[in-house]
GROMACS .gro file of C-alpha atoms in nm:
model
  435
    1MET     CA    1  -4.857   6.391   3.720
    2PRO     CA    2  -5.118   6.440   4.000
    3THR     CA    3  -5.009   6.476   4.338
    4LYS     CA    4  -5.324   6.359   4.465
    5ASP     CA    5  -5.635   6.231   4.371
    6SER     CA    6  -5.893   6.193   4.692
    7GLY     CA    7  -6.085   5.909   4.494
    8ALA     CA    8  -5.848   5.637   4.461
    9GLY     CA    9  -5.728   5.630   4.819
   10GLY     CA   10  -6.052   5.554   4.958
   11ALA     CA   11  -6.140   5.655   5.298
   12GLY     CA   12  -5.947   5.998   5.296
   13ARG     CA   13  -5.624   5.792   5.248
   14LYS     CA   14  -5.340   5.942   5.006
   15PRO     CA   15  -5.253   5.689   4.782
   16ALA     CA   16  -4.846   5.672   4.656
   17THR     CA   17  -4.776   5.885   4.355
   18GLY     CA   18  -4.515   5.973   4.126
   19ASN     CA   19  -4.247   6.259   4.238
   20THR     CA   20  -4.328   6.553   4.084
   21GLY     CA   21  -4.096   6.896   4.046
   22ARG     CA   22  -4.207   7.087   4.358
   23ASN     CA   23  -4.038   6.783   4.587
   24ARG     CA   24  -3.679   6.776   4.405
   25ASN     CA   25  -3.547   6.802   4.733
   26ALA     CA   26  -3.693   6.494   4.884
   27TYR     CA   27  -3.502   6.196   4.997
   28CYS     CA   28  -3.547   5.807   5.023
   29SER     CA   29  -3.671   5.769   5.361
   30PHE     CA   30  -3.463   5.413   5.328
   31CYS     CA   31  -3.145   5.510   5.205
   32ARG     CA   32  -3.167   5.885   5.231
   33LYS     CA   33  -3.054   5.939   4.917
   34SER     CA   34  -3.167   6.252   4.716
   35TYR     CA   35  -3.399   6.262   4.400
   36ARG     CA   36  -3.109   6.412   4.223
   37GLU     CA   37  -2.868   6.075   4.319
   38VAL     CA   38  -3.189   5.771   4.231
   39GLY     CA   39  -3.382   5.993   4.003
   40PRO     CA   40  -3.763   6.007   4.041
   41LEU     CA   41  -3.887   5.906   4.401
   42VAL     CA   42  -4.250   5.739   4.479
   43GLU     CA   43  -4.431   5.949   4.711
   44GLY     CA   44  -4.635   5.769   5.025
   45PRO     CA   45  -4.855   5.890   5.291
   46GLY     CA   46  -4.696   6.123   5.574
   47ASP     CA   47  -4.438   6.272   5.314
   48VAL     CA   48  -4.245   5.961   5.292
   49TYR     CA   49  -4.034   5.805   4.967
   50ILE     CA   50  -3.884   5.560   4.812
   51CYS     CA   51  -3.626   5.546   4.569
   52GLY     CA   52  -3.641   5.219   4.281
   53GLU     CA   53  -3.330   5.122   4.404
   54CYS     CA   54  -3.512   5.041   4.773
   55ILE     CA   55  -3.792   4.873   4.528
   56GLU     CA   56  -3.591   4.642   4.361
   57LEU     CA   57  -3.433   4.563   4.718
   58CYS     CA   58  -3.715   4.471   4.884
   59GLN     CA   59  -3.851   4.316   4.609
   60SER     CA   60  -3.519   4.022   4.591
   61ILE     CA   61  -3.607   4.011   5.008
   62ILE     CA   62  -3.950   3.909   4.937
   63ASP     CA   63  -3.813   3.721   4.621
   64GLN     CA   64  -3.542   3.566   4.864
   65GLU     CA   65  -3.827   3.479   5.161
   66LYS     CA   66  -4.063   3.299   4.948
   67ARG     CA   67  -3.777   3.094   4.768
   68ARG     CA   68  -3.666   2.982   5.193
   69ARG     CA   69  -4.002   2.870   5.325
   70GLY     CA   70  -4.071   2.671   4.998
   71ALA     CA   71  -3.763   2.508   5.038
   72SER     CA   72  -3.694   2.399   5.361
   73LYS     CA   73  -4.036   2.216   5.388
   74ALA     CA   74  -3.880   1.967   5.157
   75LEU     CA   75  -3.514   1.999   5.214
   76PHE     CA   76  -3.454   1.584   5.358
   77THR     CA   77  -3.712   1.416   5.164
   78HIS     CA   78  -3.423   1.142   5.084
   79ILE     CA   79  -3.119   1.062   5.332
   80PRO     CA   80  -2.840   0.879   5.136
   81SER     CA   81  -2.699   0.581   5.243
   82PRO     CA   82  -2.324   0.568   5.309
   83ARG     CA   83  -2.262   0.327   5.078
   84THR     CA   84  -2.458   0.619   4.768
   85ILE     CA   85  -2.208   0.887   4.937
   86LYS     CA   86  -1.891   0.683   4.894
   87GLU     CA   87  -1.994   0.556   4.566
   88LYS     CA   88  -2.049   0.896   4.447
   89LEU     CA   89  -1.674   0.995   4.596
   90ASP     CA   90  -1.535   0.734   4.408
   91GLN     CA   91  -1.622   0.855   4.094
   92TYR     CA   92  -1.364   1.158   4.159
   93VAL     CA   93  -1.121   1.021   4.460
   94ILE     CA   94  -0.914   0.696   4.428
   95GLY     CA   95  -0.840   0.493   4.717
   96GLN     CA   96  -0.818   0.653   5.026
   97SER     CA   97  -1.152   0.408   5.111
   98ARG     CA   98  -1.107   0.409   5.489
   99ALA     CA   99  -1.152   0.856   5.451
  100LYS     CA  100  -1.450   0.785   5.283
  101LYS     CA  101  -1.610   0.587   5.486
  102VAL     CA  102  -1.539   0.793   5.743
  103LEU     CA  103  -1.661   1.122   5.593
  104SER     CA  104  -1.976   0.907   5.437
  105VAL     CA  105  -2.108   0.807   5.773
  106ALA     CA  106  -2.066   1.109   5.899
  107VAL     CA  107  -2.246   1.309   5.651
  108HIS     CA  108  -2.543   1.057   5.637
  109ASN     CA  109  -2.580   1.081   6.073
  110HIS     CA  110  -2.570   1.470   5.981
  111TYR     CA  111  -2.855   1.440   5.761
  112LYS     CA  112  -3.045   1.179   6.061
  113ARG     CA  113  -2.916   1.421   6.340
  114LEU     CA  114  -3.129   1.721   6.095
  115SER     CA  115  -3.455   1.464   6.051
  116LEU     CA  116  -3.474   1.360   6.411
  117GLY     CA  117  -3.514   1.752   6.492
  118ASP     CA  118  -3.689   1.841   6.206
  119GLN     CA  119  -3.932   1.519   6.333
  120GLY     CA  120  -3.969   1.634   6.656
  121HIS     CA  121  -3.836   1.299   6.835
  122GLY     CA  122  -3.700   1.481   7.164
  123ASP     CA  123  -3.631   1.142   7.347
  124VAL     CA  124  -3.274   1.109   7.307
  125GLU     CA  125  -3.019   1.385   7.165
  126VAL     CA  126  -2.798   1.273   6.905
  127ASP     CA  127  -2.459   1.466   6.943
  128LYS     CA  128  -2.299   1.574   6.628
  129SER     CA  129  -1.975   1.369   6.514
  130ASN     CA  130  -1.673   1.682   6.380
  131ILE     CA  131  -1.400   1.545   6.160
  132LEU     CA  132  -1.047   1.569   6.148
  133LEU     CA  133  -0.883   1.464   5.827
  134ILE     CA  134  -0.479   1.379   5.836
  135GLY     CA  135  -0.266   1.300   5.499
  136PRO     CA  136   0.032   1.409   5.319
  137THR     CA  137   0.003   1.689   5.075
  138GLY     CA  138  -0.158   1.590   4.739
  139SER     CA  139  -0.365   1.265   4.883
  140GLY     CA  140  -0.716   1.426   4.849
  141LYS     CA  141  -0.806   1.589   5.152
  142THR     CA  142  -0.923   1.907   4.989
  143LEU     CA  143  -1.088   1.683   4.687
  144LEU     CA  144  -1.258   1.493   4.894
  145ALA     CA  145  -1.415   1.803   5.005
  146ARG     CA  146  -1.494   1.980   4.722
  147THR     CA  147  -1.662   1.662   4.589
  148LEU     CA  148  -1.843   1.614   4.902
  149ALA     CA  149  -1.965   1.973   4.833
  150LYS     CA  150  -2.100   1.863   4.462
  151VAL     CA  151  -2.311   1.604   4.601
  152LEU     CA  152  -2.506   1.696   4.909
  153ASP     CA  153  -2.820   1.892   4.965
  154VAL     CA  154  -2.695   2.062   5.246
  155PRO     CA  155  -2.513   2.438   5.247
  156PHE     CA  156  -2.146   2.375   5.181
  157ALA     CA  157  -1.837   2.627   5.253
  158ILE     CA  158  -1.474   2.565   5.254
  159GLY     CA  159  -1.251   2.774   5.484
  160ASP     CA  160  -0.935   2.838   5.509
  161ALA     CA  161  -0.739   2.820   5.860
  162THR     CA  162  -0.425   3.002   5.767
  163THR     CA  163  -0.624   3.360   5.711
  164LEU     CA  164  -0.746   3.356   6.076
  165THR     CA  165  -0.599   3.520   6.346
  166GLU     CA  166  -0.663   3.600   6.761
  167ALA     CA  167  -0.940   3.880   6.805
  168GLY     CA  168  -0.808   4.180   6.823
  169TYR     CA  169  -0.527   4.149   6.522
  170VAL     CA  170  -0.538   4.223   6.196
  171GLY     CA  171  -0.650   3.890   5.966
  172GLU     CA  172  -0.997   3.721   5.958
  173ASP     CA  173  -1.232   3.624   6.223
  174VAL     CA  174  -1.316   3.255   6.282
  175GLU     CA  175  -1.647   3.377   6.237
  176ASN     CA  176  -1.592   3.392   5.838
  177LEU     CA  177  -1.613   3.118   5.789
  178LEU     CA  178  -1.982   3.098   5.914
  179LEU     CA  179  -1.981   3.414   5.636
  180LYS     CA  180  -1.898   3.154   5.369
  181LEU     CA  181  -2.127   2.904   5.459
  182LEU     CA  182  -2.425   3.219   5.485
  183HIS     CA  183  -2.284   3.288   5.105
  184ALA     CA  184  -2.332   2.937   4.984
  185ALA     CA  185  -2.685   2.880   5.176
  186ASP     CA  186  -2.755   3.223   4.985
  187PHE     CA  187  -2.833   3.374   5.349
  188ASP     CA  188  -3.049   3.136   5.463
  189ILE     CA  189  -2.957   3.133   5.787
  190GLU     CA  190  -3.219   2.815   5.862
  191ALA     CA  191  -3.062   2.641   5.601
  192ALA     CA  192  -2.707   2.780   5.651
  193GLN     CA  193  -2.707   2.636   6.066
  194ARG     CA  194  -2.793   2.264   5.905
  195GLY     CA  195  -2.433   2.360   5.669
  196ILE     CA  196  -2.134   2.170   5.670
  197VAL     CA  197  -1.784   2.333   5.718
  198TYR     CA  198  -1.453   2.256   5.563
  199ILE     CA  199  -1.112   2.383   5.718
  200ASP     CA  200  -0.835   2.352   5.539
  201GLU     CA  201  -0.481   2.399   5.666
  202VAL     CA  202  -0.572   2.325   6.069
  203ASP     CA  203  -0.278   2.234   6.135
  204LYS     CA  204  -0.082   2.551   6.046
  205ILE     CA  205  -0.282   2.673   6.366
  206ALA     CA  206  -0.080   2.465   6.602
  207LYS     CA  207   0.109   2.560   6.919
  208THR     CA  208   0.486   2.728   6.760
  209HIS     CA  209   0.732   2.541   7.037
  210GLN     CA  210   1.016   2.705   6.961
  211ASN     CA  211   0.885   3.069   6.981
  212VAL     CA  212   1.109   3.226   7.241
  213SER     CA  213   0.990   3.568   7.141
  214ILE     CA  214   0.775   3.776   7.357
  215THR     CA  215   0.477   3.826   7.125
  216ARG     CA  216   0.152   3.697   7.093
  217ASP     CA  217   0.089   3.374   6.885
  218VAL     CA  218  -0.211   3.575   6.721
  219SER     CA  219  -0.228   3.296   6.417
  220GLY     CA  220  -0.188   2.967   6.658
  221GLU     CA  221  -0.340   2.897   7.003
  222GLY     CA  222  -0.531   3.219   7.013
  223VAL     CA  223  -0.701   3.074   6.644
  224GLN     CA  224  -0.796   2.713   6.833
  225GLN     CA  225  -0.923   2.876   7.183
  226ALA     CA  226  -1.214   3.040   6.883
  227LEU     CA  227  -1.278   2.800   6.739
  228LEU     CA  228  -1.378   2.607   7.028
  229LYS     CA  229  -1.658   2.718   7.084
  230MET     CA  230  -1.814   2.733   6.738
  231LEU     CA  231  -1.720   2.356   6.664
  232GLU     CA  232  -1.904   2.243   6.976
  233GLY     CA  233  -2.229   2.459   6.938
  234THR     CA  234  -2.269   2.841   7.003
  235VAL     CA  235  -2.447   3.135   6.876
  236SER     CA  236  -2.198   3.311   6.684
  237ASN     CA  237  -2.250   3.698   6.544
  238VAL     CA  238  -2.156   3.695   6.212
  239PRO     CA  239  -2.046   4.048   5.991
  240PRO     CA  240  -2.215   4.053   5.696
  241GLN     CA  241  -1.991   4.241   5.563
  242GLY     CA  242  -1.658   4.049   5.685
  243GLY     CA  243  -1.418   4.149   5.942
  244ARG     CA  244  -1.380   4.407   6.220
  245LYS     CA  245  -1.342   4.693   5.915
  246HIS     CA  246  -1.737   4.834   5.975
  247PRO     CA  247  -1.793   4.841   6.310
  248GLU     CA  248  -2.118   4.958   6.272
  249GLN     CA  249  -2.328   4.702   6.069
  250GLN     CA  250  -2.585   4.481   6.200
  251TYR     CA  251  -2.452   4.109   6.306
  252ILE     CA  252  -2.635   3.833   6.188
  253GLN     CA  253  -2.676   3.550   6.461
  254VAL     CA  254  -2.613   3.168   6.377
  255ASP     CA  255  -2.617   2.909   6.575
  256THR     CA  256  -2.346   2.675   6.542
  257THR     CA  257  -2.523   2.347   6.700
  258ASN     CA  258  -2.624   2.139   6.402
  259ILE     CA  259  -2.304   2.211   6.185
  260LEU     CA  260  -2.079   1.988   6.091
  261PHE     CA  261  -1.704   2.076   6.107
  262ILE     CA  262  -1.471   1.919   5.903
  263CYS     CA  263  -1.093   1.987   5.944
  264GLY     CA  264  -0.806   1.858   5.782
  265GLY     CA  265  -0.452   1.967   5.747
  266THR     CA  266  -0.050   1.743   5.604
  267PHE     CA  267   0.058   1.781   6.014
  268VAL     CA  268   0.430   1.767   5.872
  269GLY     CA  269   0.610   1.624   6.145
  270LEU     CA  270   0.356   1.404   6.312
  271ASP     CA  271   0.474   1.038   6.238
  272ASN     CA  272   0.805   1.192   6.365
  273VAL     CA  273   0.581   1.225   6.663
  274ILE     CA  274   0.410   0.920   6.681
  275ALA     CA  275   0.755   0.706   6.576
  276ARG     CA  276   0.932   0.868   6.895
  277ARG     CA  277   0.600   0.727   7.099
  278VAL     CA  278   0.585   0.359   6.984
  279GLY     CA  279   1.000   0.343   6.977
  280LYS     CA  280   1.023   0.294   6.609
  281LYS     CA  281   1.282   0.539   6.358
  282THR     CA  282   1.161   0.612   6.083
  283ILE     CA  283   1.411   0.763   5.876
  284GLY     CA  284   1.798   0.647   5.841
  285PHE     CA  285   2.100   0.544   5.592
  286GLY     CA  286   1.955   0.182   5.529
  287SER     CA  287   1.534   0.287   5.440
  288ASN     CA  288   1.485   0.318   5.123
  289PRO     CA  289   1.110   0.550   4.938
  290GLU     CA  290   0.945   0.266   4.931
  291GLN     CA  291   1.001   0.187   5.322
  292ARG     CA  292   0.940   0.561   5.443
  293GLU     CA  293   0.595   0.529   5.222
  294GLN     CA  294   0.472   0.255   5.382
  295SER     CA  295   0.580   0.373   5.778
  296LEU     CA  296   0.401   0.731   5.691
  297GLY     CA  297   0.063   0.531   5.646
  298ALA     CA  298   0.144   0.277   5.924
  299MET     CA  299   0.216   0.581   6.128
  300LEU     CA  300  -0.084   0.789   6.081
  301ASN     CA  301  -0.299   0.513   6.108
  302GLN     CA  302  -0.168   0.454   6.465
  303VAL     CA  303  -0.223   0.858   6.543
  304THR     CA  304  -0.340   0.888   6.894
  305SER     CA  305  -0.489   1.254   7.025
  306ASP     CA  306  -0.146   1.254   7.277
  307ASP     CA  307   0.021   1.264   6.933
  308LEU     CA  308  -0.196   1.529   6.796
  309ILE     CA  309  -0.175   1.765   7.118
  310GLU     CA  310   0.234   1.717   7.169
  311PHE     CA  311   0.207   1.834   6.810
  312GLY     CA  312   0.114   2.161   6.931
  313MET     CA  313  -0.316   2.160   6.915
  314ILE     CA  314  -0.467   2.208   7.223
  315PRO     CA  315  -0.644   1.941   7.395
  316GLU     CA  316  -0.952   2.134   7.423
  317PHE     CA  317  -0.931   2.157   7.029
  318ILE     CA  318  -0.877   1.778   6.963
  319GLY     CA  319  -1.145   1.673   7.201
  320ARG     CA  320  -1.445   1.846   6.966
  321LEU     CA  321  -1.304   1.691   6.650
  322PRO     CA  322  -1.329   1.292   6.799
  323VAL     CA  323  -1.327   1.134   6.502
  324ILE     CA  324  -0.966   1.100   6.311
  325ALA     CA  325  -0.971   0.991   5.925
  326PRO     CA  326  -0.594   0.960   5.832
  327LEU     CA  327  -0.474   0.948   5.450
  328ASP     CA  328  -0.229   0.735   5.273
  329PRO     CA  329  -0.005   0.856   5.113
  330LEU     CA  330  -0.053   0.783   4.667
  331ASP     CA  331   0.213   0.449   4.538
  332GLU     CA  332   0.208   0.406   4.171
  333ASP     CA  333  -0.056   0.250   4.097
  334SER     CA  334  -0.289   0.493   4.257
  335LEU     CA  335  -0.104   0.787   4.067
  336THR     CA  336  -0.176   0.610   3.747
  337ARG     CA  337  -0.548   0.534   3.842
  338ILE     CA  338  -0.570   0.911   3.949
  339LEU     CA  339  -0.427   1.018   3.542
  340THR     CA  340  -0.719   0.763   3.387
  341GLU     CA  341  -0.976   0.644   3.626
  342PRO     CA  342  -1.176   0.970   3.806
  343ARG     CA  343  -1.444   1.220   3.580
  344ASN     CA  344  -1.215   1.487   3.611
  345ALA     CA  345  -0.865   1.267   3.515
  346LEU     CA  346  -0.648   1.486   3.378
  347ILE     CA  347  -0.532   1.266   3.064
  348LYS     CA  348  -0.986   1.310   2.997
  349GLN     CA  349  -0.912   1.665   3.021
  350TYR     CA  350  -0.634   1.653   2.750
  351GLN     CA  351  -0.807   1.438   2.529
  352LYS     CA  352  -1.092   1.652   2.524
  353LEU     CA  353  -0.904   1.987   2.432
  354PHE     CA  354  -0.751   1.775   2.165
  355GLU     CA  355  -1.107   1.672   2.040
  356MET     CA  356  -1.205   2.028   2.026
  357GLU     CA  357  -0.917   2.117   1.784
  358GLY     CA  358  -1.001   1.794   1.535
  359ALA     CA  359  -0.693   1.596   1.683
  360GLU     CA  360  -0.683   1.251   1.867
  361LEU     CA  361  -0.454   1.196   2.189
  362GLU     CA  362  -0.350   0.880   2.309
  363PHE     CA  363  -0.139   0.773   2.611
  364ASP     CA  364   0.062   0.449   2.636
  365PRO     CA  365   0.045   0.209   2.916
  366LEU     CA  366   0.413   0.276   2.996
  367ALA     CA  367   0.389   0.646   2.985
  368LEU     CA  368   0.160   0.635   3.205
  369ARG     CA  369   0.346   0.452   3.431
  370GLU     CA  370   0.668   0.722   3.405
  371ILE     CA  371   0.422   1.002   3.471
  372ALA     CA  372   0.349   0.813   3.795
  373ARG     CA  373   0.721   0.678   3.904
  374LYS     CA  374   0.854   1.108   3.816
  375ALA     CA  375   0.585   1.271   4.031
  376LYS     CA  376   0.637   0.981   4.277
  377GLU     CA  377   0.999   1.156   4.272
  378ARG     CA  378   0.873   1.463   4.309
  379ASP     CA  379   0.663   1.381   4.655
  380THR     CA  380   0.365   1.650   4.616
  381GLY     CA  381   0.137   1.330   4.559
  382ALA     CA  382  -0.144   1.400   4.282
  383ARG     CA  383  -0.049   1.772   4.246
  384GLY     CA  384   0.257   1.666   4.045
  385LEU     CA  385   0.118   1.523   3.770
  386ARG     CA  386  -0.064   1.814   3.601
  387SER     CA  387   0.298   1.992   3.602
  388ILE     CA  388   0.483   1.657   3.411
  389VAL     CA  389   0.178   1.650   3.219
  390GLU     CA  390   0.150   2.022   3.099
  391GLU     CA  391   0.585   1.978   3.056
  392ILE     CA  392   0.508   1.697   2.776
  393MET     CA  393   0.174   1.929   2.646
  394THR     CA  394   0.350   2.250   2.594
  395ASP     CA  395   0.516   2.230   2.281
  396VAL     CA  396   0.246   2.015   2.135
  397MET     CA  397  -0.066   2.252   2.209
  398PHE     CA  398   0.106   2.531   2.120
  399GLU     CA  399   0.150   2.424   1.783
  400LEU     CA  400  -0.181   2.239   1.725
  401PRO     CA  401  -0.432   2.489   1.656
  402GLU     CA  402  -0.197   2.619   1.353
  403ILE     CA  403  -0.153   2.206   1.262
  404GLU     CA  404  -0.344   2.177   0.931
  405SER     CA  405  -0.358   1.818   0.871
  406LYS     CA  406  -0.454   1.692   1.212
  407GLY     CA  407  -0.416   1.316   1.362
  408LYS     CA  408  -0.329   1.133   1.632
  409TYR     CA  409  -0.060   1.171   1.866
  410VAL     CA  410   0.097   0.940   2.095
  411VAL     CA  411   0.262   1.025   2.433
  412SER     CA  412   0.445   0.681   2.484
  413GLU     CA  413   0.743   0.630   2.739
  414ASP     CA  414   1.030   0.718   2.503
  415VAL     CA  415   0.829   1.114   2.484
  416VAL     CA  416   0.793   1.126   2.831
  417LEU     CA  417   1.156   1.038   2.942
  418GLY     CA  418   1.243   1.294   2.654
  419LYS     CA  419   1.447   1.053   2.453
  420ALA     CA  420   1.168   1.119   2.104
  421LYS     CA  421   0.872   1.426   2.036
  422MET     CA  422   0.554   1.369   1.966
  423PHE     CA  423   0.590   1.554   1.673
  424GLU     CA  424   0.784   1.696   1.410
  425GLN     CA  425   0.810   2.112   1.392
  426PRO     CA  426   0.635   2.205   1.116
  427ALA     CA  427   0.896   2.441   0.959
  428ALA     CA  428   1.076   2.118   0.913
  429SER     CA  429   0.737   1.893   0.794
  430PRO     CA  430   0.396   2.000   0.765
  431ASP     CA  431   0.326   1.589   0.813
  432LYS     CA  432   0.245   1.457   1.160
  433LYS     CA  433   0.414   1.206   1.291
  434SER     CA  434   0.341   1.011   1.612
  435ALA     CA  435   0.574   0.921   1.815
   0.00000   0.00000   0.00000
């Protein structure tokens, strides 16, 4: 293998050559790994070497930069209308029309803010309106965020507030939320600065009033204070490897001015705070579950900033979330529709699984109503539906792959109540019977 070729270099310049036996002790000038670790090195002028790993890394960086420059120009050629966004949300989320309208308008305005910045209209500066979603468990807060992530053309990240701690303590920094957004944008900083971040379980960082300990509330008020500048707009230093374990790493600077933040939380007990303010009693011996559910939805619709401050959120944090969107508790009708109507409906999922086994599955309308009634009793919202259907389907799903003559299975109300079985055990009778 040649080491020098004066004719090929041109103007007396030494070309890059392959590694030879005489420089087996050379090191890569980029990663400092030796020939023995990474194999042959490519030699450049002035005793500069580069290994194959660094060449691949450089190529991926150049390809990524080409993709980024090509994609950012046509990022906002079409701004979806609020109605279009809401119709896409309707395909996955049942009910919650108020929350869907608020989200659709906020996202539409977010696109318009970014397009104004691209077109250079500096006469009017449009501020962003961060959103706070409040609703009971299983009402669809996280599902709304996940569905938004599917239908949007901007980077979208979902973070969890429960793992965040104050700076200087074991746990995640608030900047790790932006790191997730950078991952979603394939580390394209310009695209990430136009993205949307959903912070889940934000009620878990409320101040603990009953905490009489002298220790600091490291995962409560301190986290709210750390989030303040990020929500409003600042240049954050994001550690590319996450956390404080690598103090020598180079930070990535991300401007959060154009990032839309959506926060969601259950806020258990907030209805009692509102009830005290409006002078209504929500719990008593004379109240039935339906009235209590209606009162919960009515109470959450009357929420104000003062109620959230009394709950344990600091005024500065609530002030940076000007749009509050309460979600209604799900009633039996909504739970029944959730079983059948969305694109990822639970019944459709099981029918697909049965279809893959060469069998049919049908749910009686009375059975659907009974499943919704049971889920309502569990008080876990739409999450209770899956556990109930799993209980019903476990036995038949266990036997189904080994049943020879597959046909149609019907889930009736008696099957849901446990009074009848969907099929006879194969040992007793190999023929299927519908309940």
